[in-house]
Each structure stands twice: as structure tokens, then as C-alpha cells.
Amino acid sequence: MTILVTGGAGYIGSVAVKKLIERGFNVLVIDNLSKGKRELVDKEADFLKGDILDKSFLEEVFSKSKIEKIIHFAALKSAGESMNSPETYSQNIIGTINILNKMVEHKVKDIIFSSSAAVYGEPKREIIEEDHSTNPINFYGFTKLESERIIDWYAKLKDISYISLRYFNVAGDGGLNYIDPNAENIFPIIGEVISQKREKLQVFGNDYKTKDGSCIRDYIHVEDIVDAHMGARLKGRPYYKPRNIKRSICLRAH
Ligand SMILES: NC(=O)c1ccc[n+]([C@@H]2O[C@H](COP(=O)([O-])OP(=O)(O)OC[C@H]3O[C@@H](n4cnc5c(N)ncnc54)[C@H](O)[C@@H]3O)[C@@H](O)[C@H]2O)c1
């Protein structure tokens, strides 16, 4: 079975590819290397440089390989940047539609989609369960929610099986010594302060309802995210249930 991993040269994708190879899967990675690095892709995986916005590239990928499942990581991920460049970030939705259309044409039935906790916006409850209402407060979150909805419609109309995983902030190293140069979460920033690339850690916010007024964020280790992908059994409900990390990942399945 060949698993197509979009964005497999990126932070999370490269760890997922490594794990898939370790488990004996054939893996084909596609990535435009706009953010990812070729050297992060496991040498056992096939790699094609290209863009999911390029339909003829996708046609080549789908017609030449016997793809059975897709793990779809490729996207732009900066919430702040998305507010300045909705015209660029809308490619998250367009790329997802392109993948879905190729799935239909080539009868590929299973997809795992990297969604985000950004679909929730301001949470109403402390513990965010899968059925918590969605109301993104940035364009990035909107692109993820729209992509989820479009995948859901394709599932209903075209008999596609999917799981959307709504990750919170992903942290940690998956064994590839990768430090995300574009990360906007606290761990790489602390690392930069320790290695003296950055002078200090700036704490934002002082009026949250917490002891010191600063905000609380949820983190999940990159290996836990990858394990969730490994456990996300398509065709039916996932058997993976996060243990003790209820706040860090939500699953939607069809
Ligand atoms: N890192 C997090 O904290 C986090 C949290 C929630 C959701 N996510 C989602 O997880 C996925 C992976 O995130 P990541 O942290 O590994 O990001 P990343 O930027 O390291 O990886 C994304 C990869 O996709 C590639 N890519 C982007 N646009 C592409 C396109 N049009 N065509 C082909 N390749 C393209 C990039 O080159 C990169 O290698 C993304 O969809 C992101 O939105 C990440």
C-alpha cells in the first residue's frame, strides 16, 4: 500500500513519514519545499517536489502511483500572516479541493486531514471536546474549518472516508533534530533564548482569568500527533482515543 503524504518535508510530516517507513509502508511524499526541507524526508520514501495547487503535477502523482491513503499536511500555518494575506492563505482550501478531486478521479478513498484548534476560536469551555462550537477568529482557522466542511461533503457525496485531526500547538522533536524556523509557539522561542539567538522571552497578555493574567495554551508533542495519525483507522471510527491529553487533540471522523 502506498501512502501519499502531502507536506511530508515539513515539521510534523517528516516525523510521520519516518514512522510510516519504520512500520513498513510505502510512502510517497509531495512537497513544494516552500517551508519544508528535502533532507528531512526519510531516504526510503519516494519524493516528488511539486505544489498541490498544480493540477497537472497532481495528475502525474496520482496516475503514476497506486495510492491507497492520503495524509494531508501541506498548508500554510501562520494565523497572524493569514490575516494580512487571505489571498495567499486561501490556497489551503484550494489545495485541499485539488487533492479531493484527484481522489475522486483516481478512486482513492481515505484521507487524514491536518486541521487545527484554530477552528474553535475563543473556547466557551475549559475542556474543548470534539463537539465544541467552531468560530475561527483568524483566516487560517477559517481555511481549516472550510477544508473540513468540504471534506465532509465529499465524504457524503463521493463515499470518501476521512478523519480530521484538530491539533493544538505542536511541540518537541521527533528525532530529526528539527527546529521549526517559523514556529510561533513558546518552545522554539525558549530554545532561541537559551541558544542566545533571541534576547528574551516576551510574555503577552495580562488580563486573562489566570493567576498571573497570562494566557494558558495547550501543547501536544509531535510524536503524540504522529501516533494519532498511525492510530487513525480510516473506514469507520478511529480507534485512537487520546489518553490524558483530552485538551490537545480532537477527532472528527466519517
Ligand atoms: N505545527 C503546529 O503547531 C500545527 C498546529 C495545528 C495544525 N497544524 C497543521 O499541521 C500541518 C503540518 O504543519 P507543520 O507544523 O508540519 O508545518 P510545516 O510548514 O513545517 O509543514 C508544511 C509543509 O507543507 C509544504 N507545503 C505548503 N504549501 C504547500 C503546497 N501548496 N504544495 C505542496 N507543499 C506545500 C511546506 O513546504 C511544508 O513542508 C499543517 O496543515 C498545519 O496547518 C500544525
Tab-separated table of C-alpha atoms and ligand atoms in Angstrom:
chain	number	residue	atom	x	y	z
A	1	MET	CA	0.000	0.000	0.000
A	2	THR	CA	1.323	3.455	-0.907
A	3	ILE	CA	0.511	6.305	1.407
A	4	LEU	CA	0.696	9.763	-0.130
A	5	VAL	CA	1.937	12.329	2.375
A	6	THR	CA	1.445	15.940	1.290
A	7	GLY	CA	3.746	18.369	3.092
A	8	GLY	CA	5.895	15.434	4.188
A	9	ALA	CA	9.073	17.542	4.222
A	10	GLY	CA	7.673	19.778	6.964
A	11	TYR	CA	7.915	19.637	10.749
A	12	ILE	CA	5.138	17.150	11.524
A	13	GLY	CA	5.057	15.449	8.120
A	14	SER	CA	8.708	14.425	8.211
A	15	VAL	CA	8.245	12.693	11.583
A	16	ALA	CA	5.120	10.951	10.276
A	17	VAL	CA	6.988	9.750	7.175
A	18	LYS	CA	9.792	8.348	9.330
A	19	LYS	CA	7.259	6.416	11.463
A	20	LEU	CA	5.377	5.127	8.409
A	21	ILE	CA	8.611	3.849	6.864
A	22	GLU	CA	9.570	2.190	10.174
A	23	ARG	CA	6.224	0.388	10.070
A	24	GLY	CA	6.868	-0.907	6.565
A	25	PHE	CA	4.593	1.306	4.483
A	26	ASN	CA	5.485	2.563	1.013
A	27	VAL	CA	5.445	6.315	1.274
A	28	LEU	CA	5.298	8.935	-1.448
A	29	VAL	CA	5.941	12.486	-0.273
A	30	ILE	CA	4.934	15.560	-2.230
A	31	ASP	CA	6.056	18.971	-1.034
A	32	ASN	CA	6.822	22.271	-2.750
A	33	LEU	CA	9.647	22.872	-0.226
A	34	SER	CA	8.368	26.397	0.426
A	35	LYS	CA	8.819	25.675	4.132
A	36	GLY	CA	9.950	22.068	4.306
A	37	LYS	CA	13.388	20.594	3.777
A	38	ARG	CA	14.232	17.768	1.397
A	39	GLU	CA	16.836	16.343	3.806
A	40	LEU	CA	14.155	15.784	6.443
A	41	VAL	CA	12.377	13.253	4.244
A	42	ASP	CA	13.337	9.680	5.098
A	43	LYS	CA	15.602	8.249	2.399
A	44	GLU	CA	13.333	5.213	1.994
A	45	ALA	CA	10.403	7.397	0.968
A	46	ASP	CA	9.785	8.460	-2.623
A	47	PHE	CA	9.817	12.208	-3.016
A	48	LEU	CA	8.390	14.491	-5.680
A	49	LYS	CA	8.826	18.219	-5.479
A	50	GLY	CA	5.631	19.970	-6.518
A	51	ASP	CA	2.685	22.043	-5.477
A	52	ILE	CA	-0.780	20.846	-4.589
A	53	LEU	CA	-2.112	23.912	-6.399
A	54	ASP	CA	-0.680	22.479	-9.635
A	55	LYS	CA	-3.341	20.143	-11.024
A	56	SER	CA	-1.138	18.662	-13.747
A	57	PHE	CA	1.509	17.798	-11.148
A	58	LEU	CA	-1.171	16.110	-9.040
A	59	GLU	CA	-2.440	14.201	-12.072
A	60	GLU	CA	1.078	12.862	-12.641
A	61	VAL	CA	1.352	11.862	-8.980
A	62	PHE	CA	-1.993	10.080	-8.870
A	63	SER	CA	-1.705	8.384	-12.260
A	64	LYS	CA	1.797	7.020	-11.724
A	65	SER	CA	1.374	5.641	-8.191
A	66	LYS	CA	-1.113	3.249	-6.675
A	67	ILE	CA	-2.147	5.495	-3.807
A	68	GLU	CA	-4.413	3.985	-1.197
A	69	LYS	CA	-4.427	6.548	1.583
A	70	ILE	CA	-3.516	10.193	1.931
A	71	ILE	CA	-2.192	12.120	4.889
A	72	HIS	CA	-2.682	15.761	4.021
A	73	PHE	CA	-0.318	18.061	5.933
A	74	ALA	CA	0.524	20.584	3.189
A	75	ALA	CA	-0.701	24.020	4.169
A	76	LEU	CA	0.403	27.432	5.323
A	77	LYS	CA	0.059	27.698	9.079
A	78	SER	CA	0.655	31.177	10.427
A	79	ALA	CA	-2.529	32.608	11.935
A	80	GLY	CA	-1.056	36.122	12.061
A	81	GLU	CA	0.175	36.061	8.464
A	82	SER	CA	-3.204	34.762	7.284
A	83	MET	CA	-4.855	37.967	8.484
A	84	ASN	CA	-2.600	40.030	6.213
A	85	SER	CA	-2.696	37.648	3.246
A	86	PRO	CA	-6.069	35.915	2.901
A	87	GLU	CA	-5.413	35.740	-0.851
A	88	THR	CA	-2.373	33.537	-0.159
A	89	TYR	CA	-3.913	31.510	2.655
A	90	SER	CA	-6.986	30.632	0.571
A	91	GLN	CA	-4.606	28.149	-1.102
A	92	ASN	CA	-5.131	25.919	1.953
A	93	ILE	CA	-8.707	25.417	0.762
A	94	ILE	CA	-7.915	25.273	-2.962
A	95	GLY	CA	-5.123	22.723	-2.420
A	96	THR	CA	-7.455	20.537	-0.371
A	97	ILE	CA	-10.115	20.657	-3.100
A	98	ASN	CA	-7.498	19.721	-5.710
A	99	ILE	CA	-6.497	16.688	-3.633
A	100	LEU	CA	-10.133	15.657	-3.150
A	101	ASN	CA	-10.875	15.951	-6.867
A	102	LYS	CA	-7.901	13.731	-7.694
A	103	MET	CA	-9.086	11.260	-5.057
A	104	VAL	CA	-12.452	11.054	-6.791
A	105	GLU	CA	-10.919	10.719	-10.267
A	106	HIS	CA	-8.484	8.024	-9.150
A	107	LYS	CA	-10.817	6.278	-6.694
A	108	VAL	CA	-8.702	6.899	-3.618
A	109	LYS	CA	-10.993	6.580	-0.624
A	110	ASP	CA	-9.138	7.526	2.547
A	111	ILE	CA	-7.721	10.796	3.807
A	112	ILE	CA	-6.419	12.073	7.137
A	113	PHE	CA	-6.556	15.859	7.269
A	114	SER	CA	-4.427	18.154	9.443
A	115	SER	CA	-6.932	20.530	10.913
A	116	SER	CA	-6.300	22.873	13.782
A	117	ALA	CA	-7.623	24.005	17.136
A	118	ALA	CA	-7.877	27.382	15.408
A	119	VAL	CA	-11.302	26.228	14.159
A	120	TYR	CA	-12.693	26.820	17.670
A	121	GLY	CA	-11.821	30.475	18.134
A	122	GLU	CA	-12.452	31.608	21.704
A	123	PRO	CA	-13.340	28.459	23.662
A	124	LYS	CA	-16.508	28.520	25.753
A	125	ARG	CA	-15.463	25.643	27.995
A	126	GLU	CA	-12.180	24.808	29.621
A	127	ILE	CA	-12.110	21.291	28.197
A	128	ILE	CA	-12.595	21.502	24.462
A	129	GLU	CA	-14.321	18.372	23.223
A	130	GLU	CA	-14.904	17.499	19.593
A	131	ASP	CA	-18.462	18.870	19.678
A	132	HIS	CA	-17.420	22.292	20.950
A	133	SER	CA	-18.791	25.029	18.688
A	134	THR	CA	-16.499	26.339	15.950
A	135	ASN	CA	-15.961	30.030	15.313
A	136	PRO	CA	-12.483	30.826	13.968
A	137	ILE	CA	-11.080	34.241	14.812
A	138	ASN	CA	-8.387	34.231	12.139
A	139	PHE	CA	-8.380	33.454	8.433
A	140	TYR	CA	-6.075	30.458	8.908
A	141	GLY	CA	-8.638	28.840	11.233
A	142	PHE	CA	-11.335	29.627	8.681
A	143	THR	CA	-9.356	27.846	5.927
A	144	LYS	CA	-9.078	24.753	8.143
A	145	LEU	CA	-12.773	24.755	9.038
A	146	GLU	CA	-13.817	25.250	5.418
A	147	SER	CA	-11.487	22.448	4.331
A	148	GLU	CA	-13.025	20.178	6.991
A	149	ARG	CA	-16.521	21.002	5.740
A	150	ILE	CA	-15.609	20.422	2.107
A	151	ILE	CA	-14.034	17.073	3.008
A	152	ASP	CA	-17.214	16.200	4.900
A	153	TRP	CA	-19.325	16.977	1.811
A	154	TYR	CA	-17.071	14.876	-0.422
A	155	ALA	CA	-17.390	12.071	2.116
A	156	LYS	CA	-21.181	12.247	1.891
A	157	LEU	CA	-21.333	12.639	-1.878
A	158	LYS	CA	-18.369	10.609	-3.067
A	159	ASP	CA	-18.003	7.885	-0.465
A	160	ILE	CA	-14.697	9.146	0.888
A	161	SER	CA	-13.566	8.143	4.363
A	162	TYR	CA	-11.830	10.794	6.402
A	163	ILE	CA	-10.515	11.841	9.750
A	164	SER	CA	-9.764	15.470	10.563
A	165	LEU	CA	-7.398	15.917	13.471
A	166	ARG	CA	-7.615	19.296	15.171
A	167	TYR	CA	-4.166	19.743	16.628
A	168	PHE	CA	-3.337	22.281	19.248
A	169	ASN	CA	0.205	23.713	19.395
A	170	VAL	CA	2.643	21.040	18.365
A	171	ALA	CA	5.974	20.954	20.175
A	172	GLY	CA	9.009	18.758	20.561
A	173	ASP	CA	11.479	16.981	18.389
A	174	GLY	CA	10.598	13.751	16.632
A	175	GLY	CA	14.169	12.522	16.406
A	176	LEU	CA	15.124	14.586	13.365
A	177	ASN	CA	16.661	17.497	15.304
A	178	TYR	CA	14.275	19.806	13.550
A	179	ILE	CA	13.709	23.270	14.922
A	180	ASP	CA	10.857	24.941	13.116
A	181	PRO	CA	12.235	28.275	11.897
A	182	ASN	CA	8.710	29.610	11.510
A	183	ALA	CA	7.281	28.370	14.780
A	184	GLU	CA	5.234	30.790	16.748
A	185	ASN	CA	4.885	28.724	19.882
A	186	ILE	CA	6.724	29.039	23.141
A	187	PHE	CA	9.102	26.071	22.913
A	188	PRO	CA	11.205	27.071	19.899
A	189	ILE	CA	11.248	30.600	21.277
A	190	ILE	CA	12.584	29.368	24.637
A	191	GLY	CA	15.167	27.375	22.665
A	192	GLU	CA	16.234	30.536	20.847
A	193	VAL	CA	16.656	32.387	24.155
A	194	ILE	CA	18.755	29.518	25.557
A	195	SER	CA	20.940	29.472	22.462
A	196	GLN	CA	21.186	33.279	22.598
A	197	LYS	CA	19.578	33.805	19.215
A	198	ARG	CA	16.926	35.855	20.944
A	199	GLU	CA	17.419	38.195	23.847
A	200	LYS	CA	14.357	37.447	25.937
A	201	LEU	CA	11.027	35.707	26.104
A	202	GLN	CA	8.206	38.195	25.869
A	203	VAL	CA	5.031	37.174	27.714
A	204	PHE	CA	1.936	38.688	26.131
A	205	GLY	CA	-1.393	39.222	27.876
A	206	ASN	CA	-2.039	40.220	31.465
A	207	ASP	CA	-5.805	40.204	31.829
A	208	TYR	CA	-6.689	36.546	31.292
A	209	LYS	CA	-8.530	34.865	34.161
A	210	THR	CA	-5.400	33.119	35.400
A	211	LYS	CA	-3.191	33.526	38.464
A	212	ASP	CA	-0.796	35.951	36.780
A	213	GLY	CA	-3.082	37.152	33.981
A	214	SER	CA	-1.092	35.441	31.231
A	215	CYS	CA	-2.842	33.028	28.898
A	216	ILE	CA	-2.901	29.225	29.002
A	217	ARG	CA	-2.171	27.258	25.871
A	218	ASP	CA	-2.356	23.576	25.128
A	219	TYR	CA	0.558	21.729	23.625
A	220	ILE	CA	0.944	18.304	22.159
A	221	HIS	CA	4.188	16.506	21.445
A	222	VAL	CA	4.887	15.915	17.767
A	223	GLU	CA	5.275	12.161	18.407
A	224	ASP	CA	1.814	12.021	20.012
A	225	ILE	CA	0.363	13.735	16.939
A	226	VAL	CA	2.107	11.229	14.702
A	227	ASP	CA	0.859	8.328	16.863
A	228	ALA	CA	-2.656	9.686	16.456
A	229	HIS	CA	-2.192	9.534	12.684
A	230	MET	CA	-0.909	5.974	12.926
A	231	GLY	CA	-3.898	5.012	15.046
A	232	ALA	CA	-6.444	6.904	12.991
A	233	ARG	CA	-8.055	3.943	11.327
A	234	LEU	CA	-9.939	5.092	8.303
A	235	LYS	CA	-13.155	3.452	7.147
A	236	GLY	CA	-15.110	3.889	10.309
A	237	ARG	CA	-14.458	5.442	13.667
A	238	PRO	CA	-10.886	5.917	14.792
A	239	TYR	CA	-9.684	3.550	17.474
A	240	TYR	CA	-7.224	6.072	18.811
A	241	LYS	CA	-8.520	7.831	21.886
A	242	PRO	CA	-6.130	10.341	23.362
A	243	ARG	CA	-5.203	9.420	26.907
A	244	ASN	CA	-4.737	12.238	29.393
A	245	ILE	CA	-4.390	14.745	26.597
A	246	LYS	CA	-8.067	15.459	26.188
A	247	ARG	CA	-7.471	19.121	25.573
A	248	SER	CA	-4.858	18.699	22.951
A	249	ILE	CA	-6.408	16.895	20.062
A	250	CYS	CA	-9.889	16.367	18.733
A	251	LEU	CA	-11.002	13.848	16.184
A	252	ARG	CA	-13.678	14.072	13.551
A	253	ALA	CA	-14.399	11.024	11.510
A	254	HIS	CA	-16.759	9.849	8.860
B	1	LIG	N1	2.673	22.917	13.949
B	1	LIG	C1	1.559	23.154	14.616
B	1	LIG	O1	1.585	23.592	15.799
B	1	LIG	C2	0.226	22.899	13.968
B	1	LIG	C3	-0.935	23.058	14.732
B	1	LIG	C4	-2.178	22.819	14.147
B	1	LIG	C5	-2.247	22.387	12.829
B	1	LIG	N2	-1.097	22.254	12.100
B	1	LIG	C6	-1.221	21.831	10.698
B	1	LIG	O2	-0.400	20.694	10.504
B	1	LIG	C7	0.102	20.674	9.165
B	1	LIG	C8	1.615	20.500	9.193
B	1	LIG	O3	2.165	21.552	9.971
B	1	LIG	P1	3.721	21.699	10.206
B	1	LIG	O4	3.903	22.310	11.542
B	1	LIG	O5	4.418	20.430	9.885
B	1	LIG	O6	4.040	22.831	9.117
B	1	LIG	P2	5.273	22.947	8.098
B	1	LIG	O7	5.195	24.318	7.497
B	1	LIG	O8	6.544	22.546	8.739
B	1	LIG	O9	4.887	21.847	7.001
B	1	LIG	C9	4.005	22.082	5.945
B	1	LIG	C10	4.660	21.541	4.683
B	1	LIG	O10	3.776	21.735	3.578
B	1	LIG	C11	4.525	22.224	2.470
B	1	LIG	N3	3.580	22.997	1.652
B	1	LIG	C12	2.925	24.139	1.998
B	1	LIG	N4	2.125	24.532	0.990
B	1	LIG	C13	2.275	23.601	0.005
B	1	LIG	C14	1.700	23.467	-1.296
B	1	LIG	N5	0.826	24.367	-1.777
B	1	LIG	N6	2.056	22.404	-2.041
B	1	LIG	C15	2.955	21.494	-1.575
B	1	LIG	N7	3.537	21.582	-0.362
B	1	LIG	C16	3.187	22.632	0.417
B	1	LIG	C17	5.636	23.076	3.081
B	1	LIG	O11	6.777	23.204	2.238
B	1	LIG	C18	5.963	22.279	4.345
B	1	LIG	O12	6.980	21.314	4.117
B	1	LIG	C19	-0.368	21.981	8.524
B	1	LIG	O13	-1.524	21.694	7.770
B	1	LIG	C20	-0.703	22.852	9.712
B	1	LIG	O14	-1.715	23.804	9.390
B	1	LIG	C21	0.132	22.494	12.634
